[in-house]
Amino acid sequence: MQAVRFFGPGDLRPQSVPTPELTRDGTVSVRVVAAGVCGSDLHNFTTGRWVAGLPVTPGHELAGIVTATRGACLGLRVGQPVVADSRVGCGQCEACEAGLPNRCRSLGFVGEVCDGGFAQTVVLPARQLVALPTDLPLHLAALAEPLSVALHAIGQLRPDPRAPVIVCGGGTIGGLAALVLGRRGHGVHLLERHPDRQTLLAAQAGTRPLPPDEAAWTERFGAIGPRFILDATGSAAVVTMALPRMAAGGTFVVAGLFHDPPTIDFNLVVERELTVRGVGAFAGEMPEAIALLPELAAALEPLITPGQPLDAVPALYAHLLAGGEARLKTLVAPNGTGTEGW
């Protein structure tokens, strides 16, 4: 079969590899229909930071169709459409036993600690798969994982009903969060440097462009400042700029991955009684995300790319790292867009 293999920072190669076999009970073979390129894939490509062993097949945002099972597989059957639960916890710590692997200190992800979805076929434990409705297009289902993270971020933010929210960064997580927040009646002010993405989200999510200069923030939120900010940029400069502008008692949620850690003035956190929360993955939001996808479908379609072949993945990474893509999600179609379920 064909797959894309990651050998180390800057080294990503499409290759022919053996089709994986079911060697353990409780495992499932999935024909991958659609897989999304995530910002963490790009971080791994440039740094190799979170990868447990090399080479590995990246891709944790994947949807496909079960082609084989071995042993007891939690009711999954051949022909069942599924999406991957990307989280791989240790299974033994207090967080994992409580059903919260997102808080596992040893948390890893599909495509980092095991082979992922940039391949025609992937084999995963049944516990890493979630059944999908048979009528949900799988190119949309590939968004279930990042939408789950966006919902978790909103849950961490807990904005008051209809309160204005600042979203910093209109990439996948920020853009999806903005879309959901807008549907829930919040005015969403989007700090996004890519003008085409800003325009796209204004049209599909009803966001309002927010300049970075302090005078614009004061004009819009008054001298007191905003109460709810969700940062999905992973930019130290953005966090360092935005946090001091917050209203007392405000909540700041951080959902981006940083190359360089931001400098936070914790005296401000203390004096203004700010709440700062992190988002590393999702918790129990995936069923909600799957149920929400049909309602969001019309708005999501303009935000995703056509499915790209596996041999195009290295060029896609370069395109994304150069900031050349306005759409929120770049999709890979390992078996072609004519595959059943696309």
mmCIF file of C-alpha atoms in Angstrom:
data_model
loop_
_atom_site.group_PDB
_atom_site.id
_atom_site.type_symbol
_atom_site.label_atom_id
_atom_site.label_comp_id
_atom_site.label_asym_id
_atom_site.label_seq_id
_atom_site.Cartn_x
_atom_site.Cartn_y
_atom_site.Cartn_z
ATOM 1 C CA MET A 1 0.000 0.000 0.000
ATOM 2 C CA GLN A 2 0.969 3.665 -0.164
ATOM 3 C CA ALA A 3 1.742 5.738 2.929
ATOM 4 C CA VAL A 4 3.577 8.884 3.957
ATOM 5 C CA ARG A 5 6.384 8.212 6.415
ATOM 6 C CA PHE A 6 8.032 10.699 8.752
ATOM 7 C CA PHE A 7 11.732 9.981 9.352
ATOM 8 C CA GLY A 8 12.714 13.056 11.354
ATOM 9 C CA PRO A 9 12.546 16.860 11.238
ATOM 10 C CA GLY A 10 12.116 17.983 7.645
ATOM 11 C CA ASP A 11 12.078 14.413 6.288
ATOM 12 C CA LEU A 12 8.660 13.263 5.028
ATOM 13 C CA ARG A 13 8.477 10.607 2.294
ATOM 14 C CA PRO A 14 5.630 8.974 0.360
ATOM 15 C CA GLN A 15 6.483 5.280 0.107
ATOM 16 C CA SER A 16 5.180 1.834 -0.731
ATOM 17 C CA VAL A 17 4.967 -0.142 2.518
ATOM 18 C CA PRO A 18 3.457 -3.495 3.531
ATOM 19 C CA THR A 19 -0.251 -3.382 4.320
ATOM 20 C CA PRO A 20 -0.571 -3.736 8.120
ATOM 21 C CA GLU A 21 -2.056 -6.986 9.424
ATOM 22 C CA LEU A 22 -4.279 -7.730 12.396
ATOM 23 C CA THR A 23 -1.862 -9.450 14.768
ATOM 24 C CA ARG A 24 -3.686 -8.793 18.072
ATOM 25 C CA ASP A 25 -7.209 -9.357 19.328
ATOM 26 C CA GLY A 26 -9.261 -6.185 19.681
ATOM 27 C CA THR A 27 -7.722 -4.526 16.633
ATOM 28 C CA VAL A 28 -9.424 -3.161 13.556
ATOM 29 C CA SER A 29 -8.281 -2.544 9.983
ATOM 30 C CA VAL A 30 -9.623 0.681 8.471
ATOM 31 C CA ARG A 31 -9.521 1.848 4.858
ATOM 32 C CA VAL A 32 -8.729 5.545 5.290
ATOM 33 C CA VAL A 33 -11.085 7.727 3.274
ATOM 34 C CA ALA A 34 -10.129 11.183 4.557
ATOM 35 C CA ALA A 35 -7.421 12.555 6.835
ATOM 36 C CA GLY A 36 -6.712 16.112 7.896
ATOM 37 C CA VAL A 37 -3.351 17.841 8.235
ATOM 38 C CA CYS A 38 -3.138 19.319 11.735
ATOM 39 C CA GLY A 39 -0.941 22.087 13.086
ATOM 40 C CA SER A 40 0.660 19.524 15.396
ATOM 41 C CA ASP A 41 1.706 17.542 12.304
ATOM 42 C CA LEU A 42 3.557 20.643 11.147
ATOM 43 C CA HIS A 43 5.132 21.110 14.603
ATOM 44 C CA ASN A 44 6.339 17.515 14.510
ATOM 45 C CA PHE A 45 7.693 17.986 10.999
ATOM 46 C CA THR A 46 9.796 20.969 12.055
ATOM 47 C CA THR A 47 10.853 19.755 15.520
ATOM 48 C CA GLY A 48 10.080 16.034 15.906
ATOM 49 C CA ARG A 49 9.171 16.913 19.473
ATOM 50 C CA TRP A 50 6.200 14.647 20.200
ATOM 51 C CA VAL A 51 7.052 11.611 18.101
ATOM 52 C CA ALA A 52 7.799 8.484 20.135
ATOM 53 C CA GLY A 53 9.624 6.476 17.470
ATOM 54 C CA LEU A 54 10.736 6.805 13.869
ATOM 55 C CA PRO A 55 9.774 6.271 11.171
ATOM 56 C CA VAL A 56 6.042 6.761 11.713
ATOM 57 C CA THR A 57 3.002 7.471 9.546
ATOM 58 C CA PRO A 58 1.472 10.803 10.653
ATOM 59 C CA GLY A 59 -2.187 11.737 10.628
ATOM 60 C CA HIS A 60 -4.500 11.634 13.661
ATOM 61 C CA GLU A 61 -7.575 13.302 12.129
ATOM 62 C CA LEU A 62 -8.829 10.347 10.124
ATOM 63 C CA ALA A 63 -12.105 8.822 9.046
ATOM 64 C CA GLY A 64 -12.613 5.608 7.129
ATOM 65 C CA ILE A 65 -14.433 2.309 6.795
ATOM 66 C CA VAL A 66 -13.752 -0.886 8.753
ATOM 67 C CA THR A 67 -12.438 -3.637 6.488
ATOM 68 C CA ALA A 68 -11.542 -6.319 9.048
ATOM 69 C CA THR A 69 -11.651 -7.007 12.787
ATOM 70 C CA ARG A 70 -9.975 -9.491 15.092
ATOM 71 C CA GLY A 71 -11.494 -10.687 18.353
ATOM 72 C CA ALA A 72 -13.871 -8.582 20.431
ATOM 73 C CA CYS A 73 -13.945 -5.101 18.889
ATOM 74 C CA LEU A 74 -16.603 -3.219 20.880
ATOM 75 C CA GLY A 75 -19.297 -3.952 18.339
ATOM 76 C CA LEU A 76 -17.449 -2.562 15.323
ATOM 77 C CA ARG A 77 -18.162 -4.483 12.140
ATOM 78 C CA VAL A 78 -16.910 -4.642 8.572
ATOM 79 C CA GLY A 79 -18.405 -1.815 6.541
ATOM 80 C CA GLN A 80 -18.852 0.453 9.588
ATOM 81 C CA PRO A 81 -17.693 4.053 9.050
ATOM 82 C CA VAL A 82 -15.475 5.231 11.900
ATOM 83 C CA VAL A 83 -13.408 8.160 13.065
ATOM 84 C CA ALA A 84 -10.242 7.883 15.142
ATOM 85 C CA ASP A 85 -10.099 8.907 18.765
ATOM 86 C CA SER A 86 -6.634 10.405 18.489
ATOM 87 C CA ARG A 87 -5.759 10.248 22.192
ATOM 88 C CA VAL A 88 -3.440 7.479 23.392
ATOM 89 C CA GLY A 89 -3.193 7.535 27.177
ATOM 90 C CA CYS A 90 -1.229 5.195 29.409
ATOM 91 C CA GLY A 91 -4.483 3.521 30.509
ATOM 92 C CA GLN A 92 -3.286 3.172 34.100
ATOM 93 C CA CYS A 93 -3.123 6.622 35.693
ATOM 94 C CA GLU A 94 -5.909 8.301 37.635
ATOM 95 C CA ALA A 95 -6.884 10.473 34.657
ATOM 96 C CA CYS A 96 -7.108 7.535 32.244
ATOM 97 C CA GLU A 97 -9.105 5.452 34.722
ATOM 98 C CA ALA A 98 -11.500 8.414 35.050
ATOM 99 C CA GLY A 99 -12.008 8.448 31.267
ATOM 100 C CA LEU A 100 -9.950 11.612 30.799
ATOM 101 C CA PRO A 101 -6.885 10.525 28.818
ATOM 102 C CA ASN A 102 -6.504 14.156 27.685
ATOM 103 C CA ARG A 103 -5.062 14.753 31.179
ATOM 104 C CA CYS A 104 -2.717 11.778 31.119
ATOM 105 C CA ARG A 105 0.845 12.890 31.853
ATOM 106 C CA SER A 106 2.007 10.368 29.226
ATOM 107 C CA LEU A 107 -0.563 11.332 26.603
ATOM 108 C CA GLY A 108 0.406 10.598 23.021
ATOM 109 C CA PHE A 109 -1.512 10.652 19.762
ATOM 110 C CA VAL A 110 -2.232 8.419 16.804
ATOM 111 C CA GLY A 111 0.315 9.311 14.138
ATOM 112 C CA GLU A 112 2.932 10.034 16.813
ATOM 113 C CA VAL A 113 3.104 6.952 19.053
ATOM 114 C CA CYS A 114 1.645 4.633 16.397
ATOM 115 C CA ASP A 115 0.994 4.809 12.675
ATOM 116 C CA GLY A 116 -1.788 7.162 11.613
ATOM 117 C CA GLY A 117 -4.000 8.097 8.729
ATOM 118 C CA PHE A 118 -1.688 9.276 5.957
ATOM 119 C CA ALA A 119 -1.906 5.777 4.522
ATOM 120 C CA GLN A 120 -4.369 3.749 2.527
ATOM 121 C CA THR A 121 -4.966 1.416 5.480
ATOM 122 C CA VAL A 122 -4.423 1.829 9.215
ATOM 123 C CA VAL A 123 -4.737 -0.726 12.013
ATOM 124 C CA LEU A 124 -5.844 0.593 15.400
ATOM 125 C CA PRO A 125 -7.221 -0.827 18.642
ATOM 126 C CA ALA A 126 -11.018 -0.802 18.652
ATOM 127 C CA ARG A 127 -10.909 1.558 21.656
ATOM 128 C CA GLN A 128 -9.299 4.195 19.401
ATOM 129 C CA LEU A 129 -12.263 4.213 17.013
ATOM 130 C CA VAL A 130 -15.732 5.768 17.244
ATOM 131 C CA ALA A 131 -18.612 4.586 15.068
ATOM 132 C CA LEU A 132 -20.184 7.150 12.715
ATOM 133 C CA PRO A 133 -23.641 7.504 11.193
ATOM 134 C CA THR A 134 -23.685 5.802 7.804
ATOM 135 C CA ASP A 135 -24.981 8.944 6.052
ATOM 136 C CA LEU A 136 -22.239 11.307 7.242
ATOM 137 C CA PRO A 137 -19.742 12.135 4.449
ATOM 138 C CA LEU A 138 -16.326 11.036 5.638
ATOM 139 C CA HIS A 139 -14.520 14.151 4.413
ATOM 140 C CA LEU A 140 -16.636 16.021 6.972
ATOM 141 C CA ALA A 141 -16.169 13.288 9.579
ATOM 142 C CA ALA A 142 -12.411 13.916 9.416
ATOM 143 C CA LEU A 143 -13.241 17.216 11.163
ATOM 144 C CA ALA A 144 -14.787 15.435 14.155
ATOM 145 C CA GLU A 145 -11.479 15.364 16.038
ATOM 146 C CA PRO A 146 -10.565 19.068 15.675
ATOM 147 C CA LEU A 147 -14.210 20.059 16.239
ATOM 148 C CA SER A 148 -14.090 18.068 19.495
ATOM 149 C CA VAL A 149 -11.024 20.084 20.544
ATOM 150 C CA ALA A 150 -12.794 23.337 19.641
ATOM 151 C CA LEU A 151 -15.822 22.313 21.723
ATOM 152 C CA HIS A 152 -13.529 21.452 24.627
ATOM 153 C CA ALA A 153 -11.900 24.876 24.331
ATOM 154 C CA ILE A 154 -15.307 26.560 24.435
ATOM 155 C CA GLY A 155 -16.161 24.460 27.483
ATOM 156 C CA GLN A 156 -12.983 25.666 29.172
ATOM 157 C CA LEU A 157 -13.771 29.271 28.260
ATOM 158 C CA ARG A 158 -17.355 29.117 29.587
ATOM 159 C CA PRO A 159 -18.427 32.496 28.201
ATOM 160 C CA ASP A 160 -21.542 34.089 29.632
ATOM 161 C CA PRO A 161 -24.566 33.775 27.322
ATOM 162 C CA ARG A 162 -24.232 36.069 24.294
ATOM 163 C CA ALA A 163 -21.069 37.670 25.745
ATOM 164 C CA PRO A 164 -18.535 38.884 23.169
ATOM 165 C CA VAL A 165 -15.533 36.589 22.710
ATOM 166 C CA ILE A 166 -12.141 37.280 21.199
ATOM 167 C CA VAL A 167 -10.664 34.402 19.202
ATOM 168 C CA CYS A 168 -6.975 34.800 18.414
ATOM 169 C CA GLY A 169 -6.092 32.726 15.372
ATOM 170 C CA GLY A 170 -8.473 31.598 12.669
ATOM 171 C CA GLY A 171 -6.869 28.241 11.941
ATOM 172 C CA THR A 172 -8.668 24.958 12.462
ATOM 173 C CA ILE A 173 -9.345 25.155 16.209
ATOM 174 C CA GLY A 174 -9.886 28.905 16.359
ATOM 175 C CA GLY A 175 -12.012 28.936 13.211
ATOM 176 C CA LEU A 176 -14.203 26.025 14.315
ATOM 177 C CA ALA A 177 -14.603 27.565 17.772
ATOM 178 C CA ALA A 178 -15.594 30.870 16.155
ATOM 179 C CA LEU A 179 -18.176 29.080 14.010
ATOM 180 C CA VAL A 180 -19.751 27.339 17.009
ATOM 181 C CA LEU A 181 -19.629 30.435 19.226
ATOM 182 C CA GLY A 182 -21.359 32.468 16.540
ATOM 183 C CA ARG A 183 -24.086 29.826 16.237
ATOM 184 C CA ARG A 184 -24.573 30.097 19.998
ATOM 185 C CA GLY A 185 -25.211 33.817 19.823
ATOM 186 C CA HIS A 186 -21.827 35.229 20.799
ATOM 187 C CA GLY A 187 -20.286 38.140 18.949
ATOM 188 C CA VAL A 188 -16.910 36.790 17.833
ATOM 189 C CA HIS A 189 -14.015 39.198 17.302
ATOM 190 C CA LEU A 190 -11.274 37.483 15.306
ATOM 191 C CA LEU A 191 -7.598 38.382 15.481
ATOM 192 C CA GLU A 192 -6.185 36.781 12.318
ATOM 193 C CA ARG A 193 -3.271 37.990 10.214
ATOM 194 C CA HIS A 194 -4.223 36.130 7.002
ATOM 195 C CA PRO A 195 -6.592 38.516 5.160
ATOM 196 C CA ASP A 196 -8.197 35.817 3.006
ATOM 197 C CA ARG A 197 -8.892 33.641 6.043
ATOM 198 C CA GLN A 198 -10.313 36.654 7.848
ATOM 199 C CA THR A 199 -12.670 37.247 4.916
ATOM 200 C CA LEU A 200 -13.595 33.573 4.711
ATOM 201 C CA LEU A 201 -14.519 33.331 8.387
ATOM 202 C CA ALA A 202 -16.442 36.587 8.287
ATOM 203 C CA ALA A 203 -18.573 35.079 5.522
ATOM 204 C CA GLN A 204 -19.017 31.583 6.986
ATOM 205 C CA ALA A 205 -18.919 32.230 10.740
ATOM 206 C CA GLY A 206 -19.978 35.874 11.006
ATOM 207 C CA THR A 207 -16.753 36.918 12.726
ATOM 208 C CA ARG A 208 -15.731 40.551 13.064
ATOM 209 C CA PRO A 209 -12.097 41.407 12.222
ATOM 210 C CA LEU A 210 -10.095 42.652 15.209
ATOM 211 C CA PRO A 211 -6.892 44.663 14.654
ATOM 212 C CA PRO A 212 -4.011 43.989 17.046
ATOM 213 C CA ASP A 213 -3.448 47.606 18.132
ATOM 214 C CA GLU A 214 -4.506 48.476 21.664
ATOM 215 C CA ALA A 215 -6.538 51.501 20.610
ATOM 216 C CA ALA A 216 -8.859 49.285 18.558
ATOM 217 C CA TRP A 217 -9.373 46.963 21.528
ATOM 218 C CA THR A 218 -10.135 49.903 23.826
ATOM 219 C CA GLU A 219 -12.600 51.326 21.324
ATOM 220 C CA ARG A 220 -14.393 48.007 21.064
ATOM 221 C CA PHE A 221 -14.279 46.776 24.675
ATOM 222 C CA GLY A 222 -13.762 49.979 26.669
ATOM 223 C CA ALA A 223 -11.058 50.673 29.228
ATOM 224 C CA ILE A 224 -12.134 47.627 31.251
ATOM 225 C CA GLY A 225 -11.193 45.238 28.434
ATOM 226 C CA PRO A 226 -12.576 41.927 27.148
ATOM 227 C CA ARG A 227 -13.638 39.167 29.534
ATOM 228 C CA PHE A 228 -13.266 36.089 27.318
ATOM 229 C CA ILE A 229 -10.293 35.308 25.069
ATOM 230 C CA LEU A 230 -9.494 32.043 23.300
ATOM 231 C CA ASP A 231 -5.988 31.868 21.873
ATOM 232 C CA ALA A 232 -5.343 29.309 19.152
ATOM 233 C CA THR A 233 -2.263 30.910 17.605
ATOM 234 C CA GLY A 234 0.575 29.317 19.534
ATOM 235 C CA SER A 235 2.213 32.740 19.265
ATOM 236 C CA ALA A 236 4.098 33.978 22.308
ATOM 237 C CA ALA A 237 3.771 37.548 21.029
ATOM 238 C CA VAL A 238 -0.034 37.291 20.795
ATOM 239 C CA VAL A 239 -0.430 35.877 24.309
ATOM 240 C CA THR A 240 1.967 38.446 25.768
ATOM 241 C CA MET A 241 -0.008 41.197 24.025
ATOM 242 C CA ALA A 242 -3.529 39.993 24.793
ATOM 243 C CA LEU A 243 -3.396 38.884 28.422
ATOM 244 C CA PRO A 244 -2.653 42.346 29.907
ATOM 245 C CA ARG A 245 -5.670 43.778 28.081
ATOM 246 C CA MET A 246 -8.154 41.527 29.859
ATOM 247 C CA ALA A 247 -10.870 42.664 32.220
ATOM 248 C CA ALA A 248 -10.602 41.672 35.879
ATOM 249 C CA GLY A 249 -12.193 38.287 36.468
ATOM 250 C CA GLY A 250 -11.753 37.337 32.809
ATOM 251 C CA THR A 251 -10.931 33.928 31.370
ATOM 252 C CA PHE A 252 -8.083 33.248 28.977
ATOM 253 C CA VAL A 253 -7.943 29.845 27.274
ATOM 254 C CA VAL A 254 -4.770 28.699 25.545
ATOM 255 C CA ALA A 255 -5.238 26.087 22.802
ATOM 256 C CA GLY A 256 -2.178 26.666 20.602
ATOM 257 C CA LEU A 257 1.177 24.906 20.558
ATOM 258 C CA PHE A 258 4.196 27.173 21.052
ATOM 259 C CA HIS A 259 7.638 26.989 19.523
ATOM 260 C CA ASP A 260 8.782 29.623 22.039
ATOM 261 C CA PRO A 261 6.996 29.884 25.409
ATOM 262 C CA PRO A 262 5.261 33.204 26.127
ATOM 263 C CA THR A 263 6.230 35.450 29.016
ATOM 264 C CA ILE A 264 3.209 35.772 31.318
ATOM 265 C CA ASP A 265 3.048 38.401 34.045
ATOM 266 C CA PHE A 266 1.483 36.345 36.813
ATOM 267 C CA ASN A 267 1.144 39.485 38.929
ATOM 268 C CA LEU A 268 -1.626 40.441 36.480
ATOM 269 C CA VAL A 269 -3.228 37.026 36.930
ATOM 270 C CA VAL A 270 -3.179 37.530 40.702
ATOM 271 C CA GLU A 271 -4.205 41.187 40.804
ATOM 272 C CA ARG A 272 -7.050 40.839 38.299
ATOM 273 C CA GLU A 273 -8.081 37.361 39.441
ATOM 274 C CA LEU A 274 -7.820 36.045 35.918
ATOM 275 C CA THR A 275 -8.534 32.435 35.026
ATOM 276 C CA VAL A 276 -6.065 30.828 32.606
ATOM 277 C CA ARG A 277 -6.940 27.389 31.238
ATOM 278 C CA GLY A 278 -5.157 25.105 28.809
ATOM 279 C CA VAL A 279 -6.525 22.822 26.111
ATOM 280 C CA GLY A 280 -4.304 19.944 25.037
ATOM 281 C CA ALA A 281 -6.928 17.694 23.447
ATOM 282 C CA PHE A 282 -10.622 16.952 23.873
ATOM 283 C CA ALA A 283 -12.406 15.187 26.715
ATOM 284 C CA GLY A 284 -15.879 13.723 26.112
ATOM 285 C CA GLU A 285 -16.920 16.039 23.274
ATOM 286 C CA MET A 286 -16.577 13.732 20.263
ATOM 287 C CA PRO A 287 -20.194 12.458 20.264
ATOM 288 C CA GLU A 288 -21.380 16.072 20.368
ATOM 289 C CA ALA A 289 -19.011 16.981 17.529
ATOM 290 C CA ILE A 290 -20.217 14.094 15.358
ATOM 291 C CA ALA A 291 -23.851 15.052 15.978
ATOM 292 C CA LEU A 292 -23.086 18.696 15.148
ATOM 293 C CA LEU A 293 -21.337 18.074 11.815
ATOM 294 C CA PRO A 294 -24.489 17.768 9.657
ATOM 295 C CA GLU A 295 -25.807 21.072 11.021
ATOM 296 C CA LEU A 296 -22.489 22.795 10.227
ATOM 297 C CA ALA A 297 -21.930 21.081 6.865
ATOM 298 C CA ALA A 298 -22.911 24.016 4.630
ATOM 299 C CA ALA A 299 -20.588 26.366 6.501
ATOM 300 C CA LEU A 300 -17.759 23.828 6.663
ATOM 301 C CA GLU A 301 -17.554 22.946 2.973
ATOM 302 C CA PRO A 302 -15.957 26.301 1.946
ATOM 303 C CA LEU A 303 -13.495 25.958 4.841
ATOM 304 C CA ILE A 304 -11.890 22.699 3.674
ATOM 305 C CA THR A 305 -9.757 21.808 0.689
ATOM 306 C CA PRO A 306 -10.439 19.108 -1.886
ATOM 307 C CA GLY A 307 -8.883 15.772 -0.986
ATOM 308 C CA GLN A 308 -5.233 15.520 -2.017
ATOM 309 C CA PRO A 309 -3.273 12.359 -2.896
ATOM 310 C CA LEU A 310 -0.645 10.935 -0.564
ATOM 311 C CA ASP A 311 2.258 11.861 -2.847
ATOM 312 C CA ALA A 312 1.232 15.531 -2.536
ATOM 313 C CA VAL A 313 1.602 15.590 1.279
ATOM 314 C CA PRO A 314 5.200 16.934 1.440
ATOM 315 C CA ALA A 315 4.213 19.823 -0.842
ATOM 316 C CA LEU A 316 1.099 20.421 1.268
ATOM 317 C CA TYR A 317 3.263 20.729 4.380
ATOM 318 C CA ALA A 318 5.482 23.294 2.650
ATOM 319 C CA HIS A 319 2.426 25.214 1.452
ATOM 320 C CA LEU A 320 0.932 25.294 4.945
ATOM 321 C CA LEU A 321 4.177 26.236 6.673
ATOM 322 C CA ALA A 322 4.542 29.139 4.239
ATOM 323 C CA GLY A 323 1.083 30.395 5.254
ATOM 324 C CA GLY A 324 -0.256 29.872 1.756
ATOM 325 C CA GLU A 325 -3.618 28.300 2.645
ATOM 326 C CA ALA A 326 -6.607 30.395 3.703
ATOM 327 C CA ARG A 327 -8.934 27.461 4.273
ATOM 328 C CA LEU A 328 -9.064 25.950 7.749
ATOM 329 C CA LYS A 329 -8.411 22.327 6.934
ATOM 330 C CA THR A 330 -6.296 20.625 4.289
ATOM 331 C CA LEU A 331 -7.607 17.142 3.555
ATOM 332 C CA VAL A 332 -5.767 14.099 2.276
ATOM 333 C CA ALA A 333 -7.622 11.341 0.376
ATOM 334 C CA PRO A 334 -5.316 8.295 0.677
ATOM 335 C CA ASN A 335 -7.505 6.160 -1.588
ATOM 336 C CA GLY A 336 -8.779 8.968 -3.824
ATOM 337 C CA THR A 337 -11.867 11.156 -3.581
ATOM 338 C CA GLY A 338 -13.891 8.572 -5.492
ATOM 339 C CA THR A 339 -13.640 6.227 -2.501
ATOM 340 C CA GLU A 340 -16.928 5.016 -1.030
ATOM 341 C CA GLY A 341 -18.077 7.359 1.715
ATOM 342 C CA TRP A 342 -16.069 10.415 0.687
#
